[in-house]
Amino acid sequence: MNELKNILAAKLLQVKAIKLQPNNPFTWASGWRSPFYCDNRKTLSYPALRSFVKIELARLVLENFPEAEAVAGVATGAIAQGALVAEELSLPFAYVRSKPKDHGMENLIEGELKEGARVVVVEDLISTGGSSLKAVEALRRAGFEVVGMVASYTYGFPVAIQAFEDANVKLITLTDYEAVVAEALRTGYIAESDIELLNNWRKDPANW
């Protein structure tokens, strides 16, 4: 599994789905300043990488959540990845909006799953876990059983780890912060002197 994490970390860095700028931080939508920027939707533009992510996420589902009867993607980043995984597994697919549609049926969950279905949630990346767990809550309120979540990448923030524990949601990811930093260091993308800064940021990103 560690080898897979390193392989995907390398692929994400190669296509600039993940960027590291320790000395020129990004500003996230939340207002947080961050030396990391991750946009896994870029993987959809590269057929071989798209297929790799699809197959490996499907494998995670089969290995960790074999009881899953349906797949739900979290809007908007994981709609495409979730649909690809559902297709690979020949399972029904739905996606969960961040807020109800403001017209028509005002749906929060788009798609049709059987009543009480056991659902595995697909995410593209996990930061604080807030939007991911809102999707879990919506599915549970609608009467579905969430068996767990798979994602391409997690920052591994302590706040997210605690949130998933509190929500009783098992999270399995293809790669993570440690693998990306190790690969970036190995290839010279970042310097050894950048590691302390990156680690300090991850411990308390809201106040960095």
PDB file of C-alpha atoms in Angstrom:
ATOM      1  CA  MET A   1       0.000   0.000   0.000  1.00  0.00           C
ATOM      2  CA  ASN A   2       2.863   2.402   0.774  1.00  0.00           C
ATOM      3  CA  GLU A   3       4.253   1.774  -2.715  1.00  0.00           C
ATOM      4  CA  LEU A   4       0.871   2.687  -4.227  1.00  0.00           C
ATOM      5  CA  LYS A   5       0.798   5.895  -2.166  1.00  0.00           C
ATOM      6  CA  ASN A   6       4.200   6.863  -3.531  1.00  0.00           C
ATOM      7  CA  ILE A   7       3.248   6.003  -7.115  1.00  0.00           C
ATOM      8  CA  LEU A   8       0.086   8.107  -7.053  1.00  0.00           C
ATOM      9  CA  ALA A   9       1.864  10.943  -5.238  1.00  0.00           C
ATOM     10  CA  ALA A  10       4.398  11.028  -8.086  1.00  0.00           C
ATOM     11  CA  LYS A  11       1.649  11.011 -10.715  1.00  0.00           C
ATOM     12  CA  LEU A  12      -0.268  13.843  -9.013  1.00  0.00           C
ATOM     13  CA  LEU A  13       2.868  15.959  -8.793  1.00  0.00           C
ATOM     14  CA  GLN A  14       3.750  15.248 -12.427  1.00  0.00           C
ATOM     15  CA  VAL A  15       0.434  16.604 -13.747  1.00  0.00           C
ATOM     16  CA  LYS A  16       0.429  19.445 -11.192  1.00  0.00           C
ATOM     17  CA  ALA A  17      -2.751  18.187  -9.549  1.00  0.00           C
ATOM     18  CA  ILE A  18      -0.763  18.929  -6.390  1.00  0.00           C
ATOM     19  CA  LYS A  19       1.442  21.997  -6.136  1.00  0.00           C
ATOM     20  CA  LEU A  20       3.794  22.907  -3.299  1.00  0.00           C
ATOM     21  CA  GLN A  21       4.977  26.479  -2.751  1.00  0.00           C
ATOM     22  CA  PRO A  22       6.456  26.712   0.750  1.00  0.00           C
ATOM     23  CA  ASN A  23       7.784  30.227   0.126  1.00  0.00           C
ATOM     24  CA  ASN A  24       4.822  31.569  -1.840  1.00  0.00           C
ATOM     25  CA  PRO A  25       1.671  30.209  -0.143  1.00  0.00           C
ATOM     26  CA  PHE A  26      -1.712  29.852  -1.796  1.00  0.00           C
ATOM     27  CA  THR A  27      -4.912  31.203  -0.257  1.00  0.00           C
ATOM     28  CA  TRP A  28      -7.693  28.637  -0.034  1.00  0.00           C
ATOM     29  CA  ALA A  29     -11.387  29.464  -0.401  1.00  0.00           C
ATOM     30  CA  SER A  30     -11.652  29.119   3.385  1.00  0.00           C
ATOM     31  CA  GLY A  31      -9.175  31.985   3.775  1.00  0.00           C
ATOM     32  CA  TRP A  32      -6.429  29.669   5.044  1.00  0.00           C
ATOM     33  CA  ARG A  33      -2.937  30.333   3.724  1.00  0.00           C
ATOM     34  CA  SER A  34      -1.341  27.123   2.534  1.00  0.00           C
ATOM     35  CA  PRO A  35       1.932  25.949   0.962  1.00  0.00           C
ATOM     36  CA  PHE A  36      -0.142  23.135  -0.636  1.00  0.00           C
ATOM     37  CA  TYR A  37      -2.717  23.242  -3.393  1.00  0.00           C
ATOM     38  CA  CYS A  38      -4.523  20.104  -4.525  1.00  0.00           C
ATOM     39  CA  ASP A  39      -6.956  19.776  -7.449  1.00  0.00           C
ATOM     40  CA  ASN A  40      -7.525  16.109  -8.225  1.00  0.00           C
ATOM     41  CA  ARG A  41     -10.041  16.987 -10.939  1.00  0.00           C
ATOM     42  CA  LYS A  42      -6.990  17.465 -13.162  1.00  0.00           C
ATOM     43  CA  THR A  43      -6.584  13.681 -13.204  1.00  0.00           C
ATOM     44  CA  LEU A  44      -9.755  13.473 -15.316  1.00  0.00           C
ATOM     45  CA  SER A  45      -7.925  15.118 -18.219  1.00  0.00           C
ATOM     46  CA  TYR A  46      -5.291  12.369 -18.461  1.00  0.00           C
ATOM     47  CA  PRO A  47      -6.870   9.075 -19.645  1.00  0.00           C
ATOM     48  CA  ALA A  48      -4.200   6.745 -18.252  1.00  0.00           C
ATOM     49  CA  LEU A  49      -4.151   8.511 -14.875  1.00  0.00           C
ATOM     50  CA  ARG A  50      -7.945   8.737 -14.802  1.00  0.00           C
ATOM     51  CA  SER A  51      -8.148   4.980 -15.349  1.00  0.00           C
ATOM     52  CA  PHE A  52      -5.472   4.325 -12.704  1.00  0.00           C
ATOM     53  CA  VAL A  53      -7.372   6.323 -10.074  1.00  0.00           C
ATOM     54  CA  LYS A  54     -10.673   4.691 -11.025  1.00  0.00           C
ATOM     55  CA  ILE A  55      -9.290   1.153 -10.771  1.00  0.00           C
ATOM     56  CA  GLU A  56      -7.428   1.775  -7.517  1.00  0.00           C
ATOM     57  CA  LEU A  57     -10.423   3.469  -5.837  1.00  0.00           C
ATOM     58  CA  ALA A  58     -12.614   0.559  -6.943  1.00  0.00           C
ATOM     59  CA  ARG A  59     -10.060  -1.833  -5.467  1.00  0.00           C
ATOM     60  CA  LEU A  60     -10.187   0.031  -2.150  1.00  0.00           C
ATOM     61  CA  VAL A  61     -13.967  -0.367  -2.124  1.00  0.00           C
ATOM     62  CA  LEU A  62     -13.780  -4.100  -2.854  1.00  0.00           C
ATOM     63  CA  GLU A  63     -11.090  -4.679  -0.216  1.00  0.00           C
ATOM     64  CA  ASN A  64     -12.543  -2.512   2.551  1.00  0.00           C
ATOM     65  CA  PHE A  65     -16.267  -2.190   1.887  1.00  0.00           C
ATOM     66  CA  PRO A  66     -17.336  -5.318  -0.019  1.00  0.00           C
ATOM     67  CA  GLU A  67     -20.847  -4.945   1.400  1.00  0.00           C
ATOM     68  CA  ALA A  68     -21.426  -1.699  -0.523  1.00  0.00           C
ATOM     69  CA  GLU A  69     -24.528  -1.748  -2.708  1.00  0.00           C
ATOM     70  CA  ALA A  70     -24.159   1.733  -4.199  1.00  0.00           C
ATOM     71  CA  VAL A  71     -21.667   4.561  -4.689  1.00  0.00           C
ATOM     72  CA  ALA A  72     -22.229   8.222  -3.829  1.00  0.00           C
ATOM     73  CA  GLY A  73     -19.932  11.006  -5.017  1.00  0.00           C
ATOM     74  CA  VAL A  74     -19.526  14.300  -3.173  1.00  0.00           C
ATOM     75  CA  ALA A  75     -20.280  17.340  -5.359  1.00  0.00           C
ATOM     76  CA  THR A  76     -18.651  18.696  -7.241  1.00  0.00           C
ATOM     77  CA  GLY A  77     -15.104  17.368  -7.144  1.00  0.00           C
ATOM     78  CA  ALA A  78     -15.958  13.696  -6.800  1.00  0.00           C
ATOM     79  CA  ILE A  79     -18.986  13.420  -9.085  1.00  0.00           C
ATOM     80  CA  ALA A  80     -16.927  12.211 -12.036  1.00  0.00           C
ATOM     81  CA  GLN A  81     -14.623   9.993  -9.982  1.00  0.00           C
ATOM     82  CA  GLY A  82     -17.582   8.504  -8.131  1.00  0.00           C
ATOM     83  CA  ALA A  83     -19.389   7.736 -11.382  1.00  0.00           C
ATOM     84  CA  LEU A  84     -16.256   6.085 -12.796  1.00  0.00           C
ATOM     85  CA  VAL A  85     -15.890   3.924  -9.682  1.00  0.00           C
ATOM     86  CA  ALA A  86     -19.571   2.953  -9.775  1.00  0.00           C
ATOM     87  CA  GLU A  87     -19.190   1.976 -13.434  1.00  0.00           C
ATOM     88  CA  GLU A  88     -16.115  -0.123 -12.657  1.00  0.00           C
ATOM     89  CA  LEU A  89     -18.002  -1.927  -9.866  1.00  0.00           C
ATOM     90  CA  SER A  90     -21.318  -2.136 -11.753  1.00  0.00           C
ATOM     91  CA  LEU A  91     -23.083  -0.404  -8.857  1.00  0.00           C
ATOM     92  CA  PRO A  92     -25.806   2.281  -8.793  1.00  0.00           C
ATOM     93  CA  PHE A  93     -24.542   5.854  -8.472  1.00  0.00           C
ATOM     94  CA  ALA A  94     -25.829   9.061  -6.916  1.00  0.00           C
ATOM     95  CA  TYR A  95     -24.178  12.288  -5.847  1.00  0.00           C
ATOM     96  CA  VAL A  96     -24.698  14.579  -2.887  1.00  0.00           C
ATOM     97  CA  ARG A  97     -24.967  18.338  -3.329  1.00  0.00           C
ATOM     98  CA  SER A  98     -23.448  20.796  -0.872  1.00  0.00           C
ATOM     99  CA  LYS A  99     -26.912  22.362  -0.538  1.00  0.00           C
ATOM    100  CA  PRO A 100     -30.366  21.527  -1.924  1.00  0.00           C
ATOM    101  CA  LYS A 101     -31.174  22.580  -5.474  1.00  0.00           C
ATOM    102  CA  ASP A 102     -33.068  25.889  -5.405  1.00  0.00           C
ATOM    103  CA  HIS A 103     -35.724  24.823  -7.921  1.00  0.00           C
ATOM    104  CA  GLY A 104     -37.724  21.808  -9.063  1.00  0.00           C
ATOM    105  CA  MET A 105     -37.625  18.966  -6.533  1.00  0.00           C
ATOM    106  CA  GLU A 106     -35.003  20.804  -4.421  1.00  0.00           C
ATOM    107  CA  ASN A 107     -32.958  17.612  -4.257  1.00  0.00           C
ATOM    108  CA  LEU A 108     -29.914  17.291  -2.024  1.00  0.00           C
ATOM    109  CA  ILE A 109     -29.144  13.772  -3.252  1.00  0.00           C
ATOM    110  CA  GLU A 110     -29.251  13.372  -7.031  1.00  0.00           C
ATOM    111  CA  GLY A 111     -29.934   9.891  -8.345  1.00  0.00           C
ATOM    112  CA  GLU A 112     -32.040   6.985  -7.221  1.00  0.00           C
ATOM    113  CA  LEU A 113     -30.805   4.357  -4.782  1.00  0.00           C
ATOM    114  CA  LYS A 114     -32.838   1.577  -3.221  1.00  0.00           C
ATOM    115  CA  GLU A 115     -34.310   2.264   0.190  1.00  0.00           C
ATOM    116  CA  GLY A 116     -31.815   1.639   3.000  1.00  0.00           C
ATOM    117  CA  ALA A 117     -28.964   0.849   0.596  1.00  0.00           C
ATOM    118  CA  ARG A 118     -25.454   0.361   1.957  1.00  0.00           C
ATOM    119  CA  VAL A 119     -23.465   3.195   0.366  1.00  0.00           C
ATOM    120  CA  VAL A 120     -19.748   3.868  -0.012  1.00  0.00           C
ATOM    121  CA  VAL A 121     -18.897   7.540  -0.471  1.00  0.00           C
ATOM    122  CA  VAL A 122     -16.225   8.676  -2.955  1.00  0.00           C
ATOM    123  CA  GLU A 123     -14.293  11.922  -2.411  1.00  0.00           C
ATOM    124  CA  ASP A 124     -11.466  13.475  -4.385  1.00  0.00           C
ATOM    125  CA  LEU A 125      -9.594  14.959  -1.417  1.00  0.00           C
ATOM    126  CA  ILE A 126     -10.003  15.383   2.322  1.00  0.00           C
ATOM    127  CA  SER A 127      -8.991  18.639   3.993  1.00  0.00           C
ATOM    128  CA  THR A 128     -10.954  19.401   7.180  1.00  0.00           C
ATOM    129  CA  GLY A 129     -13.504  16.717   6.317  1.00  0.00           C
ATOM    130  CA  GLY A 130     -16.399  19.136   6.737  1.00  0.00           C
ATOM    131  CA  SER A 131     -18.005  18.896   3.289  1.00  0.00           C
ATOM    132  CA  SER A 132     -17.330  15.159   3.094  1.00  0.00           C
ATOM    133  CA  LEU A 133     -19.065  14.473   6.382  1.00  0.00           C
ATOM    134  CA  LYS A 134     -21.998  16.735   5.459  1.00  0.00           C
ATOM    135  CA  ALA A 135     -22.570  14.381   2.536  1.00  0.00           C
ATOM    136  CA  VAL A 136     -22.463  11.409   4.920  1.00  0.00           C
ATOM    137  CA  GLU A 137     -24.984  13.124   7.182  1.00  0.00           C
ATOM    138  CA  ALA A 138     -27.304  13.804   4.230  1.00  0.00           C
ATOM    139  CA  LEU A 139     -27.181  10.170   3.145  1.00  0.00           C
ATOM    140  CA  ARG A 140     -27.865   8.951   6.663  1.00  0.00           C
ATOM    141  CA  ARG A 141     -30.792  11.335   7.073  1.00  0.00           C
ATOM    142  CA  ALA A 142     -32.216   9.969   3.836  1.00  0.00           C
ATOM    143  CA  GLY A 143     -32.180   6.473   5.330  1.00  0.00           C
ATOM    144  CA  PHE A 144     -29.048   5.053   3.716  1.00  0.00           C
ATOM    145  CA  GLU A 145     -26.309   3.180   5.569  1.00  0.00           C
ATOM    146  CA  VAL A 146     -22.885   4.714   4.916  1.00  0.00           C
ATOM    147  CA  VAL A 147     -20.364   1.882   5.137  1.00  0.00           C
ATOM    148  CA  GLY A 148     -17.314   4.086   4.629  1.00  0.00           C
ATOM    149  CA  MET A 149     -15.496   6.528   2.367  1.00  0.00           C
ATOM    150  CA  VAL A 150     -12.650   6.287  -0.146  1.00  0.00           C
ATOM    151  CA  ALA A 151     -10.685   9.256  -1.475  1.00  0.00           C
ATOM    152  CA  SER A 152      -7.694   9.942  -3.664  1.00  0.00           C
ATOM    153  CA  TYR A 153      -5.835  12.150  -1.181  1.00  0.00           C
ATOM    154  CA  THR A 154      -5.901  13.395   2.408  1.00  0.00           C
ATOM    155  CA  TYR A 155      -3.899  16.117   4.109  1.00  0.00           C
ATOM    156  CA  GLY A 156      -4.258  14.160   7.346  1.00  0.00           C
ATOM    157  CA  PHE A 157      -5.143  17.210   9.424  1.00  0.00           C
ATOM    158  CA  PRO A 158      -5.740  16.317  13.088  1.00  0.00           C
ATOM    159  CA  VAL A 159      -9.115  18.107  12.936  1.00  0.00           C
ATOM    160  CA  ALA A 160     -10.197  15.845  10.061  1.00  0.00           C
ATOM    161  CA  ILE A 161      -9.009  12.646  11.733  1.00  0.00           C
ATOM    162  CA  GLN A 162     -11.025  13.567  14.830  1.00  0.00           C
ATOM    163  CA  ALA A 163     -14.091  14.520  12.782  1.00  0.00           C
ATOM    164  CA  PHE A 164     -14.156  11.160  10.994  1.00  0.00           C
ATOM    165  CA  GLU A 165     -13.756   9.328  14.297  1.00  0.00           C
ATOM    166  CA  ASP A 166     -16.594  11.339  15.851  1.00  0.00           C
ATOM    167  CA  ALA A 167     -18.842  10.615  12.855  1.00  0.00           C
ATOM    168  CA  ASN A 168     -17.920   6.907  12.951  1.00  0.00           C
ATOM    169  CA  VAL A 169     -16.843   6.924   9.307  1.00  0.00           C
ATOM    170  CA  LYS A 170     -13.970   4.725   8.135  1.00  0.00           C
ATOM    171  CA  LEU A 171     -11.815   6.598   5.605  1.00  0.00           C
ATOM    172  CA  ILE A 172      -9.367   4.912   3.220  1.00  0.00           C
ATOM    173  CA  THR A 173      -7.260   6.984   0.816  1.00  0.00           C
ATOM    174  CA  LEU A 174      -4.977   6.185  -2.110  1.00  0.00           C
ATOM    175  CA  THR A 175      -2.276   8.614  -1.066  1.00  0.00           C
ATOM    176  CA  ASP A 176      -1.605  11.247   1.571  1.00  0.00           C
ATOM    177  CA  TYR A 177       0.443  14.191   2.782  1.00  0.00           C
ATOM    178  CA  GLU A 178       3.426  12.095   3.903  1.00  0.00           C
ATOM    179  CA  ALA A 179       3.741  10.341   0.538  1.00  0.00           C
ATOM    180  CA  VAL A 180       3.485  13.584  -1.422  1.00  0.00           C
ATOM    181  CA  VAL A 181       6.104  15.356   0.709  1.00  0.00           C
ATOM    182  CA  ALA A 182       8.458  12.367   0.488  1.00  0.00           C
ATOM    183  CA  GLU A 183       8.095  12.199  -3.299  1.00  0.00           C
ATOM    184  CA  ALA A 184       8.496  15.969  -3.673  1.00  0.00           C
ATOM    185  CA  LEU A 185      11.694  15.799  -1.604  1.00  0.00           C
ATOM    186  CA  ARG A 186      13.010  12.781  -3.548  1.00  0.00           C
ATOM    187  CA  THR A 187      12.572  14.544  -6.888  1.00  0.00           C
ATOM    188  CA  GLY A 188      13.954  17.900  -5.731  1.00  0.00           C
ATOM    189  CA  TYR A 189      10.582  19.670  -6.007  1.00  0.00           C
ATOM    190  CA  ILE A 190      11.140  20.878  -2.449  1.00  0.00           C
ATOM    191  CA  ALA A 191      14.250  21.103  -0.280  1.00  0.00           C
ATOM    192  CA  GLU A 192      14.957  19.401   3.030  1.00  0.00           C
ATOM    193  CA  SER A 193      14.773  22.857   4.619  1.00  0.00           C
ATOM    194  CA  ASP A 194      11.104  23.127   3.566  1.00  0.00           C
ATOM    195  CA  ILE A 195       9.971  20.094   5.581  1.00  0.00           C
ATOM    196  CA  GLU A 196       9.738  21.816   8.964  1.00  0.00           C
ATOM    197  CA  LEU A 197       7.619  24.633   7.511  1.00  0.00           C
ATOM    198  CA  LEU A 198       5.270  22.157   5.818  1.00  0.00           C
ATOM    199  CA  ASN A 199       4.894  20.076   8.961  1.00  0.00           C
ATOM    200  CA  ASN A 200       4.191  23.151  11.098  1.00  0.00           C
ATOM    201  CA  TRP A 201       1.513  24.192   8.636  1.00  0.00           C
ATOM    202  CA  ARG A 202      -0.176  20.792   8.756  1.00  0.00           C
ATOM    203  CA  LYS A 203      -0.308  20.783  12.567  1.00  0.00           C
ATOM    204  CA  ASP A 204      -2.393  23.976  12.659  1.00  0.00           C
ATOM    205  CA  PRO A 205      -3.363  25.125   9.150  1.00  0.00           C
ATOM    206  CA  ALA A 206      -6.081  27.523  10.329  1.00  0.00           C
ATOM    207  CA  ASN A 207      -3.565  29.659  12.237  1.00  0.00           C
ATOM    208  CA  TRP A 208      -0.479  29.211  10.068  1.00  0.00           C
TER     209      TRP A 208
END
